[in-house]
GROMACS .gro file of C-alpha atoms in nm:
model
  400
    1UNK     CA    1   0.000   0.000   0.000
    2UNK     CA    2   0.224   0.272  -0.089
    3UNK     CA    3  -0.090   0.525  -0.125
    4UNK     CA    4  -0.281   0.542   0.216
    5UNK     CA    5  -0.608   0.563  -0.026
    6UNK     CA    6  -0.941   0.426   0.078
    7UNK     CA    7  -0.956   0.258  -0.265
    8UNK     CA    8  -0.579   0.080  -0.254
    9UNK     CA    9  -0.675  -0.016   0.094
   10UNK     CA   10  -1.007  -0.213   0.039
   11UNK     CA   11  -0.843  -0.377  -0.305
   12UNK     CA   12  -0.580  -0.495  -0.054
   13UNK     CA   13  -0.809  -0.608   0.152
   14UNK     CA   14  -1.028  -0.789  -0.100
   15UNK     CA   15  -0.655  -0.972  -0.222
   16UNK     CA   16  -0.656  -1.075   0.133
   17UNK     CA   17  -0.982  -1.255   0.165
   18UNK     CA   18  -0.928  -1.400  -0.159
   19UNK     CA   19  -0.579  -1.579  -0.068
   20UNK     CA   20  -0.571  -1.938  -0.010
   21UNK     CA   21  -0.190  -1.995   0.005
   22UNK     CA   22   0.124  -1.823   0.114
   23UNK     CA   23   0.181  -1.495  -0.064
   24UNK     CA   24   0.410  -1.609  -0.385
   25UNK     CA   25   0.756  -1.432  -0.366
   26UNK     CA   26   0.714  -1.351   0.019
   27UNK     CA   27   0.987  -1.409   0.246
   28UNK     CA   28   0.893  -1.709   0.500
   29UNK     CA   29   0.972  -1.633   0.845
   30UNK     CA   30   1.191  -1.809   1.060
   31UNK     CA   31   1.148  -1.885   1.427
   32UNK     CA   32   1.202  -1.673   1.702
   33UNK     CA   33   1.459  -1.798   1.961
   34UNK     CA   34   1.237  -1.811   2.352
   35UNK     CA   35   1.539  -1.684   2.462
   36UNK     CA   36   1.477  -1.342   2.372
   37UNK     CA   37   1.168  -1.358   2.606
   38UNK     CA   38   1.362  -1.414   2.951
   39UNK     CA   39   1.770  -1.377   2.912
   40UNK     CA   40   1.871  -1.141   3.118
   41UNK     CA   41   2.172  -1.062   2.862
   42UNK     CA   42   1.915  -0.990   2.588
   43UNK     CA   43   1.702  -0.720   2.811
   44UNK     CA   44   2.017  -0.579   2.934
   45UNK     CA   45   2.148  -0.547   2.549
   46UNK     CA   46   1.794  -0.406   2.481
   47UNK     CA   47   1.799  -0.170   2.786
   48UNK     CA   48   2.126  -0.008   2.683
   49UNK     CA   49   2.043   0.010   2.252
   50UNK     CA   50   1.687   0.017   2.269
   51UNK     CA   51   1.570   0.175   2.526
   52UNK     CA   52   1.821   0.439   2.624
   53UNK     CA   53   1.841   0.548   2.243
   54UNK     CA   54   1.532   0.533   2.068
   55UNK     CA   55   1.212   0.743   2.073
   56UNK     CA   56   0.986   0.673   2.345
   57UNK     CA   57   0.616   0.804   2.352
   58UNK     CA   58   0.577   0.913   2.718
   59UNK     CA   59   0.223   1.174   2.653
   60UNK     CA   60  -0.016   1.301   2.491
   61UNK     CA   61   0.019   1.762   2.453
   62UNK     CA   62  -0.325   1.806   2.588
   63UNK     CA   63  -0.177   1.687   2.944
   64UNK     CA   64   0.028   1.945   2.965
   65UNK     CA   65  -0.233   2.261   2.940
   66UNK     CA   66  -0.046   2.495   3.110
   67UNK     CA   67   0.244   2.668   3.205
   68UNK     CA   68   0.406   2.469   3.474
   69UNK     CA   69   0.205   2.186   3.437
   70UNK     CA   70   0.384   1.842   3.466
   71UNK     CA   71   0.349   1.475   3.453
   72UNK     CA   72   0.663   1.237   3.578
   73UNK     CA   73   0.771   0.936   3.366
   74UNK     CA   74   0.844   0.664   3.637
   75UNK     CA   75   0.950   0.348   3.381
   76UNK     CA   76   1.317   0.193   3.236
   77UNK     CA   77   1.431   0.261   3.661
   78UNK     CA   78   1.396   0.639   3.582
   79UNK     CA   79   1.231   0.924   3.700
   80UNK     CA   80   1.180   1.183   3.460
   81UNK     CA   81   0.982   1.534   3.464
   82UNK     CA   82   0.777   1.634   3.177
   83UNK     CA   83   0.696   1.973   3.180
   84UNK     CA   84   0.524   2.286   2.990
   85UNK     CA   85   0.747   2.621   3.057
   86UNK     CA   86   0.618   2.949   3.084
   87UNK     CA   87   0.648   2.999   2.699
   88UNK     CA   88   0.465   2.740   2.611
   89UNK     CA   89   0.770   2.463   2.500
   90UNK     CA   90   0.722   2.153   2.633
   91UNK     CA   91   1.066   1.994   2.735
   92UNK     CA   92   1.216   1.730   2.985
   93UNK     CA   93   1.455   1.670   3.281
   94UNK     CA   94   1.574   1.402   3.520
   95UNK     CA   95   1.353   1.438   3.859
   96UNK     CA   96   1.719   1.449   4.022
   97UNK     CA   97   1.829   1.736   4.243
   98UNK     CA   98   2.233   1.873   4.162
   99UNK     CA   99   2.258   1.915   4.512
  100UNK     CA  100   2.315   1.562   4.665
  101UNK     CA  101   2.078   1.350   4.413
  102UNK     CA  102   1.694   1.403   4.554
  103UNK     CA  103   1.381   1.368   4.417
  104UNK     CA  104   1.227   1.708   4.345
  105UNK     CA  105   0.894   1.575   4.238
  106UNK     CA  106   0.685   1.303   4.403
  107UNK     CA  107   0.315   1.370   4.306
  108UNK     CA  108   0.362   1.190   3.973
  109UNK     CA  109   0.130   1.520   3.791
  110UNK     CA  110   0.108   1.888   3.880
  111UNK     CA  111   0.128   2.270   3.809
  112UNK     CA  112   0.458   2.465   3.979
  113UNK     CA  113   0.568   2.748   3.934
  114UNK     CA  114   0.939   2.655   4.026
  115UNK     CA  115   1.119   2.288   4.093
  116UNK     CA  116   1.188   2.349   4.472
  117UNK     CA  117   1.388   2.042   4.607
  118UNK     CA  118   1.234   1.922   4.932
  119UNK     CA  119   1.576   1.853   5.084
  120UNK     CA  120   1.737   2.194   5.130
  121UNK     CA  121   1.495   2.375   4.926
  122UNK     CA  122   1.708   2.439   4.597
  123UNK     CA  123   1.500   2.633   4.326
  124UNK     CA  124   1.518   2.593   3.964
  125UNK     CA  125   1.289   2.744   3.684
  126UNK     CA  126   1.090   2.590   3.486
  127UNK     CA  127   1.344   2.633   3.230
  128UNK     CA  128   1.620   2.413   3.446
  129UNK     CA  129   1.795   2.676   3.568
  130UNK     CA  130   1.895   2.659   3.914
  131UNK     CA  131   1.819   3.034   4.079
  132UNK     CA  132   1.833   2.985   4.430
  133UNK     CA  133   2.015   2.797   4.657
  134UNK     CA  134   2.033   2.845   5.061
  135UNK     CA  135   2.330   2.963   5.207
  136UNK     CA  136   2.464   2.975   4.878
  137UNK     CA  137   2.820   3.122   5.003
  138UNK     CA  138   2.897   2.820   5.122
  139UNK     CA  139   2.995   2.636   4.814
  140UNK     CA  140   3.291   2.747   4.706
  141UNK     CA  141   3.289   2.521   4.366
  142UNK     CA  142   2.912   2.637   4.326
  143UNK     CA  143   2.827   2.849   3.969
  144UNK     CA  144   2.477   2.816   3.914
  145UNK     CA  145   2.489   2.858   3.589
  146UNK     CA  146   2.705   2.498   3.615
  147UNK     CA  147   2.402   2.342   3.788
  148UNK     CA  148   2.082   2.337   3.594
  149UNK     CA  149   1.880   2.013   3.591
  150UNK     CA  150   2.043   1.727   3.376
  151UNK     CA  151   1.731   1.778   3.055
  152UNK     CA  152   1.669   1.459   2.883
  153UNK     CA  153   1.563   1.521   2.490
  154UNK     CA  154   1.223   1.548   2.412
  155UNK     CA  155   0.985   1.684   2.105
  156UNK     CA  156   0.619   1.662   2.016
  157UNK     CA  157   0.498   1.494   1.707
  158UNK     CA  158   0.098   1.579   1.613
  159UNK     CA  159  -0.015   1.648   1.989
  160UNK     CA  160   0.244   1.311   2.105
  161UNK     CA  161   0.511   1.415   2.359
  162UNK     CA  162   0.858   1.211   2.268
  163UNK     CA  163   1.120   1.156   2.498
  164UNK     CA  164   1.477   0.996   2.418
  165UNK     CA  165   1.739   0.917   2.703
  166UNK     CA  166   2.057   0.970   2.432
  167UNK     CA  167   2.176   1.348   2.418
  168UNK     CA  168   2.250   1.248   2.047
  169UNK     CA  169   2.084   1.054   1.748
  170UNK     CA  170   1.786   1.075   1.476
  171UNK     CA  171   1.558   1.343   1.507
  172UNK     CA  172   1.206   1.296   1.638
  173UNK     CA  173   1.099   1.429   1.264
  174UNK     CA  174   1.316   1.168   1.110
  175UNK     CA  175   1.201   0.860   1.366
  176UNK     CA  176   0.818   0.960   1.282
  177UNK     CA  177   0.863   1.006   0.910
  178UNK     CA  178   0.759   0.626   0.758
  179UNK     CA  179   0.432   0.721   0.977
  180UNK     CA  180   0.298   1.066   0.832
  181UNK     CA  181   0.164   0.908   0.533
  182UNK     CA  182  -0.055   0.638   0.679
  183UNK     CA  183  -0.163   0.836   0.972
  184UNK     CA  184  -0.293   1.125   0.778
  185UNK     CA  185  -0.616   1.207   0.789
  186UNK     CA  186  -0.615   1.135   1.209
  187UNK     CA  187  -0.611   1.448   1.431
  188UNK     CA  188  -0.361   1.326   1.686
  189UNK     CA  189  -0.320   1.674   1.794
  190UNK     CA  190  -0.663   1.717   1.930
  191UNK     CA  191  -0.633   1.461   2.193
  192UNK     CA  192  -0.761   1.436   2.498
  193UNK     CA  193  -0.724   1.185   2.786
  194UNK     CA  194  -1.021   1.061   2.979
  195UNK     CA  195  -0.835   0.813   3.152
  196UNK     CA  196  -0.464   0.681   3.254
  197UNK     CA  197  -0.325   0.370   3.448
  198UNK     CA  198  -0.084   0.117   3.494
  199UNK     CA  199  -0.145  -0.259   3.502
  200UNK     CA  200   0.175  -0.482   3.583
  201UNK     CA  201   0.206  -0.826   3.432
  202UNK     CA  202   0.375  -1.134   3.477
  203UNK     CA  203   0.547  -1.181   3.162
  204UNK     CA  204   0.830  -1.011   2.905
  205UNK     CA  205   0.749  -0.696   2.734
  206UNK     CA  206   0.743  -0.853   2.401
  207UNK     CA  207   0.557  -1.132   2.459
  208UNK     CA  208   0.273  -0.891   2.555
  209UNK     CA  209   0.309  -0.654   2.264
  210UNK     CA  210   0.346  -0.876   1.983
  211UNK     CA  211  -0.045  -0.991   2.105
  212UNK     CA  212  -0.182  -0.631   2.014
  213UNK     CA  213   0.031  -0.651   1.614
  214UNK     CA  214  -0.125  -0.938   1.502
  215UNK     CA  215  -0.508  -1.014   1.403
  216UNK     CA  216  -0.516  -1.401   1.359
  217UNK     CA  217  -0.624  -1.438   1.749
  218UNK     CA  218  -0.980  -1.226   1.700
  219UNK     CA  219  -1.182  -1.494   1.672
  220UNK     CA  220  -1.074  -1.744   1.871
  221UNK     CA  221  -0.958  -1.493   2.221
  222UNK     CA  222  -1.284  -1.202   2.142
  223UNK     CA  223  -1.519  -1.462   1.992
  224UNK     CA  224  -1.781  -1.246   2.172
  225UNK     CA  225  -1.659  -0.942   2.240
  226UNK     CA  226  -1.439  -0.793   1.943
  227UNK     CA  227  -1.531  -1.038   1.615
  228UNK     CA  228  -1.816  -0.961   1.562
  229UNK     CA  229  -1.735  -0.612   1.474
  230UNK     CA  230  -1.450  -0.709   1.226
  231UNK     CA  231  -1.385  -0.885   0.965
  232UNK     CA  232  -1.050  -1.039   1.049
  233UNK     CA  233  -0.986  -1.200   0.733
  234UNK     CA  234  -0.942  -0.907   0.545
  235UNK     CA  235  -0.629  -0.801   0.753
  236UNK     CA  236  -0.361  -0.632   0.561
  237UNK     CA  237  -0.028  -0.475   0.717
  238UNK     CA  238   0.216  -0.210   0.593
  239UNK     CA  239   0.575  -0.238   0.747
  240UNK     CA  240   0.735   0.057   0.804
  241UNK     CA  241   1.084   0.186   0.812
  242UNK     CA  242   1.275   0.215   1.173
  243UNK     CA  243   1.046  -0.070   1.301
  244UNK     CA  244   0.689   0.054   1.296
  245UNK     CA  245   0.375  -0.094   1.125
  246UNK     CA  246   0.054  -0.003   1.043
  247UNK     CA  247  -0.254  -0.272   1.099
  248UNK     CA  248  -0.573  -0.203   0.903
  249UNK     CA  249  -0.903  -0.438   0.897
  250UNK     CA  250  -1.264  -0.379   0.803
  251UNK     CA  251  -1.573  -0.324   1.014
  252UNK     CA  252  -1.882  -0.529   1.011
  253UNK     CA  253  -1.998  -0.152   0.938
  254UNK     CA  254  -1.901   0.154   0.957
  255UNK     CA  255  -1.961   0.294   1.359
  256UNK     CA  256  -1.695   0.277   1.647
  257UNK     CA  257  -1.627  -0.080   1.751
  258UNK     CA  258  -1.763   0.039   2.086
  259UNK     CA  259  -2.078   0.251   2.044
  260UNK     CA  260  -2.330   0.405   1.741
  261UNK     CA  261  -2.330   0.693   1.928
  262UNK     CA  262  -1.963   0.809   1.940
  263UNK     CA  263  -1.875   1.167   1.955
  264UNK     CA  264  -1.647   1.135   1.608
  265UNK     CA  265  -1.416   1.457   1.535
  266UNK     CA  266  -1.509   1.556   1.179
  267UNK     CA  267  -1.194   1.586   1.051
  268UNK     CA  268  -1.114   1.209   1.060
  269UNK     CA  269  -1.038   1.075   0.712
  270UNK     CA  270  -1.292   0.795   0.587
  271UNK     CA  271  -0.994   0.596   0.576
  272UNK     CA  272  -1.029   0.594   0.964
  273UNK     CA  273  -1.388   0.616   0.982
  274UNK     CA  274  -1.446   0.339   0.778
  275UNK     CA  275  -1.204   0.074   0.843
  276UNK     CA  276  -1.056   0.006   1.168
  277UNK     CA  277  -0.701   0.105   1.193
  278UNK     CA  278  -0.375   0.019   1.425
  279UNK     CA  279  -0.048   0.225   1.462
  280UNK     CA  280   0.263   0.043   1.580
  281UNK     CA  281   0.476   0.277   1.667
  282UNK     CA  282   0.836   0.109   1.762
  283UNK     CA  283   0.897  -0.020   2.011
  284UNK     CA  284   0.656  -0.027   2.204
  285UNK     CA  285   0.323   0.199   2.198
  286UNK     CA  286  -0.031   0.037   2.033
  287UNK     CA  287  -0.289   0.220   1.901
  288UNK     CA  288  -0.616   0.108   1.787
  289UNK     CA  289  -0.776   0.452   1.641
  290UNK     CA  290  -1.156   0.394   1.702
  291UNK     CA  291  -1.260   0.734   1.555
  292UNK     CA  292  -1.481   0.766   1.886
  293UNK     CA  293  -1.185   0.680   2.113
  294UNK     CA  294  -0.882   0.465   2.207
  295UNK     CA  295  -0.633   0.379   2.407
  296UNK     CA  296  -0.221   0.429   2.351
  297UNK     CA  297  -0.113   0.126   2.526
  298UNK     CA  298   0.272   0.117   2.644
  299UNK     CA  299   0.469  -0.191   2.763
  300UNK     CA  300   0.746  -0.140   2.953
  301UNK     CA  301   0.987  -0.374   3.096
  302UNK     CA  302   1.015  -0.418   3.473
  303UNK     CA  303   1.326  -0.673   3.417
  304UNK     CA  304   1.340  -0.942   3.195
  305UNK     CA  305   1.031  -1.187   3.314
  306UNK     CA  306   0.796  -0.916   3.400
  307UNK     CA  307   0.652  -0.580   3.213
  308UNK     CA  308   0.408  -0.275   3.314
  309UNK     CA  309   0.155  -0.195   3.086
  310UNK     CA  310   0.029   0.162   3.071
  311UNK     CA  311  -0.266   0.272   2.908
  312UNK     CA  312  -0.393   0.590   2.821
  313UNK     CA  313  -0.780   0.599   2.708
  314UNK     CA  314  -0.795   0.903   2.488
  315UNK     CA  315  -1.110   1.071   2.248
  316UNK     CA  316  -1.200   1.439   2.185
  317UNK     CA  317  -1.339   1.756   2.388
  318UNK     CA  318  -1.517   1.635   2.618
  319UNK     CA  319  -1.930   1.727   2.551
  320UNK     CA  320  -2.222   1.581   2.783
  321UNK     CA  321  -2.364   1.418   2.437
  322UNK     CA  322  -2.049   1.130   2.441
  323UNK     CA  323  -2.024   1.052   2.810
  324UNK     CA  324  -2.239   0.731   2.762
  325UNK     CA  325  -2.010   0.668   2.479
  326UNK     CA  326  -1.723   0.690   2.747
  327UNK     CA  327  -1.930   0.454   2.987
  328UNK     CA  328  -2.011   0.185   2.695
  329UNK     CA  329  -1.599   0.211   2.624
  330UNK     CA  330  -1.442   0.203   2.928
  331UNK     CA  331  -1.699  -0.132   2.992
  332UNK     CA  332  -1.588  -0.306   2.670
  333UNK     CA  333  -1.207  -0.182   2.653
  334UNK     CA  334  -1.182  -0.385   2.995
  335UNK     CA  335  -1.316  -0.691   2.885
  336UNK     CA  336  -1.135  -0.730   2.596
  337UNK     CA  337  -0.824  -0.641   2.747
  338UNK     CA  338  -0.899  -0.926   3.033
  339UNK     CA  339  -0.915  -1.121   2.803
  340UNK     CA  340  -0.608  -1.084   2.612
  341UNK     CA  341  -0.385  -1.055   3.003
  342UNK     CA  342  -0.522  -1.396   3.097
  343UNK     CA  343  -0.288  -1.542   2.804
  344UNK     CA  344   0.015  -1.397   2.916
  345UNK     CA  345   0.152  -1.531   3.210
  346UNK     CA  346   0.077  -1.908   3.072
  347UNK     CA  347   0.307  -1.778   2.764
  348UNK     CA  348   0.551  -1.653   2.961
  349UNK     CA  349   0.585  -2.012   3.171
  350UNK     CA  350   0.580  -2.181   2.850
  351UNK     CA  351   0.865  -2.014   2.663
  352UNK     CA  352   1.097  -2.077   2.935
  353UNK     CA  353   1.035  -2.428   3.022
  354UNK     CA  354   1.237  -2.562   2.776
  355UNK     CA  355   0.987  -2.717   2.550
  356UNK     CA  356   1.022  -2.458   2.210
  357UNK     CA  357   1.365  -2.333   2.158
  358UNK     CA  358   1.183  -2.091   1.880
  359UNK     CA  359   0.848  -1.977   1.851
  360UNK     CA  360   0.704  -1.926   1.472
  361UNK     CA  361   0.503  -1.693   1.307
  362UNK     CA  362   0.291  -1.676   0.985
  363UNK     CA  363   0.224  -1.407   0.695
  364UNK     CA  364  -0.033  -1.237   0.923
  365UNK     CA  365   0.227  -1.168   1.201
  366UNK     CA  366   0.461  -1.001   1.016
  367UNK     CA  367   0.490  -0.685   1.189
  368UNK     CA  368   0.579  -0.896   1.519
  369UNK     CA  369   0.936  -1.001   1.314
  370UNK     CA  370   0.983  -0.698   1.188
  371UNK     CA  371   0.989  -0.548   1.540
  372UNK     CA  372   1.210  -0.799   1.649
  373UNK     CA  373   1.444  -0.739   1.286
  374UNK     CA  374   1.450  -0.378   1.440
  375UNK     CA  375   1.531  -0.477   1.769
  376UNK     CA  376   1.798  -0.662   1.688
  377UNK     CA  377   1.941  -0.338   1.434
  378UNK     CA  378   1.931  -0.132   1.684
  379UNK     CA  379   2.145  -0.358   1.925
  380UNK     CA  380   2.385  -0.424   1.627
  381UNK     CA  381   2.293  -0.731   1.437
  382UNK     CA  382   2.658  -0.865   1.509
  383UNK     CA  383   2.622  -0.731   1.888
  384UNK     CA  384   2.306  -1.014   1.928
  385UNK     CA  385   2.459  -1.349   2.033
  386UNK     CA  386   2.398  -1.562   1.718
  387UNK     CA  387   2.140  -1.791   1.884
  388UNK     CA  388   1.920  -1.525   1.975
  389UNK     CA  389   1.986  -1.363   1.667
  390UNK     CA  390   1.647  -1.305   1.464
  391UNK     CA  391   1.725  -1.351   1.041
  392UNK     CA  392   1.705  -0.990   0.861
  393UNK     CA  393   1.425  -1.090   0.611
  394UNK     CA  394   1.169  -0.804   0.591
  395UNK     CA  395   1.373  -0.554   0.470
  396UNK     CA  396   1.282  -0.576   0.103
  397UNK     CA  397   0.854  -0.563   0.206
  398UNK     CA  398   0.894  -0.226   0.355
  399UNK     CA  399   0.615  -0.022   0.239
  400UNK     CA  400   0.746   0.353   0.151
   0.00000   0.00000   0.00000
């Protein structure tokens, strides 16, 4: 699909439920090695090329409405402070005091007008500037202008707050590019969130998020609850470059998944209206865009056997005429999701008893291999011990 086109989409689609065999001239896809699911030298590889380098979506704009508002990012061990400053940037810090290494935020969202450390009161602007300190003659090797808060990159991309924990590296512009295309026509930047929490699960990041990028468990996991308003055969995925994906599949018709009555922002493309649509965005944020409503859903790792899942349930400006849209979704974005964690922890067990030493996946989980292609590329392919090593296959099925 190299034109995000209602038209090329539904031919694509109509290729799909016409296929009885392989796709001729497509790579297959080898297995997976389980070990990538719990070795602790794999996350730790992944914690210091993935995580600590690449793009991470931490917000949505909207959460930030003020000057001085905040919201702390609390995953990957860190504590980071994401802020709006008096002119209106958005920007980033460590939550980590120059003084001797304190927290200077706790309540994990806020409005200040100053970062005032709670240990000996050290001030800094909401720019990271530290202008006061106590007693300040004190320290002979003190120059404030030496001391500002350590600020940890960060840009906004359609309304979606970006952090990355390198000083150095792509641009956020650059990292989001493969995705302007397909997600035109979607008003990220008039987001609002309704909802946010964390849910922690017993298994490895992956093993989670690879269940959201695939289709071909809808009707045998939401037999009930998510089939019948999708036709999953018709399932057709564009990779994308730097590891991302986009998921499209038609509706039974042509309303939110989760309610008739949604309060739909008119300046969604039919493309969006339409068909039901998923964003991938590497490595690890899902997005089902129900033109009603959604949720970004985040998995972070909390070592390498256990992850946190955070989910934000976002729609438009709020109006009295949606809240029992908002009822109906919360309601059905539960169940569903119950009944995708109940899998997880049994998956988890099984790849590291020893039975599989790879786990395999077909034509309609292809943008679960190409994540773990761009996992492995951003580690350095020769950096991945060879028998955790994924094969680079994909790279010639990148839609651009």
């Amino acid at each position: 699909m190299s034109q995000d086109t209602l038209g090329n989409i539904r031919r694509a689609m109509d290729e799909q439920l016409a296929r009885r065999r392989y796709p001729e001239g497509f790579p297959a896809l080898p297995g997976v090695p389980t070990a990538r699911f719990y070795d602790p030298g794999f996350a730790a590889a992944e914690m210091e090329h993935l995580w600590k380098k690449t793009w991470l979506m931490v917000g949505v704009e909207s959460e930030l409405a003020r000057d001085g508002s905040y919201f702390l990012f609390e995953q990957l061990g860190l504590s980071v402070i994401v802020r709006r400053d008096k002119d209106g940037g958005i920007g980033a810090f460590y939550n980590t005091c120059r003084h001797r290494a304190s927290a200077l935020l706790r309540e994990p969202t806020g409005r200040v007008a100053r970062f005032i450390c709670p240990y000996h009161s050290w001030g800094y602007s909401l720019s990271g500037d530290l202008v006061s300190v106590p007693e300040a003659h004190d320290f002979a090797c003190l120059n404030k202008a030496d001391f500002g808060l350590s600020p940890v990159r960060c840009d906004v991309w359609r309304g979606l707050i970006f952090i990355n924990l390198s000083p150095e590296g792509e641009s956020l512009a650059d990292f989001m590019a493969p995705v302007v295309g397909p997600m035109t026509g979607f008003p990220f930047e008039n987001l609002v969130v309704k909802d946010h929490y964390f849910i922690e699960m017993d298994c490895n990041w992956k093993l989670a998020y690879h269940n959201f990028i695939e289709g071909y468990h809808t009707t045998t996991v939401h037999p009930q609850s998510l089939a019948p308003h999708l036709q999953p055969q018709t399932l057709t995925v564009a990779l994308l470059d730097h590891g991302h994906a986009r998921i499209t599949v038609a509706r039974r018709d042509n309303s939110s998944i989760y309610s008739s009555a949604a309060a739909i922002a008119d300046e969604i493309s039919p493309v969006f209206k339409e068909l039901s649509n998923v964003l991938s965005t590497f490595p690890n944020c899902y997005a089902a865009l129900d033109p009603g409503g959604f949720a970004f859903q985040n998995f972070w790792p909390a070592g390498d056997k256990k992850s946190v899942l955070e989910i934000r349930l976002v729609g438009w400006e709020s109006s009295p005429s949606d809240e029992a849209y908002w009822n109906v979704m919360r309601t059905s974005f539960q169940a569903i999701l119950a009944e995708d964690l109940r899998l997880f922890p049994g998956m988890q067990h099984g790849v590291e008893k020893g039975a599989l030493s790879h786990v395999l996946m077909g034509f309609k989980e292809r943008a679960l291999y190409w994540m773990e292609e761009e996992i492995d590329r951003r580690i350095g392919v020769k950096n991945v011990p060879e028998p955790l090593r994924v094969a680079q296959v994909l790279s010639g099925q990148v839609d651009r």
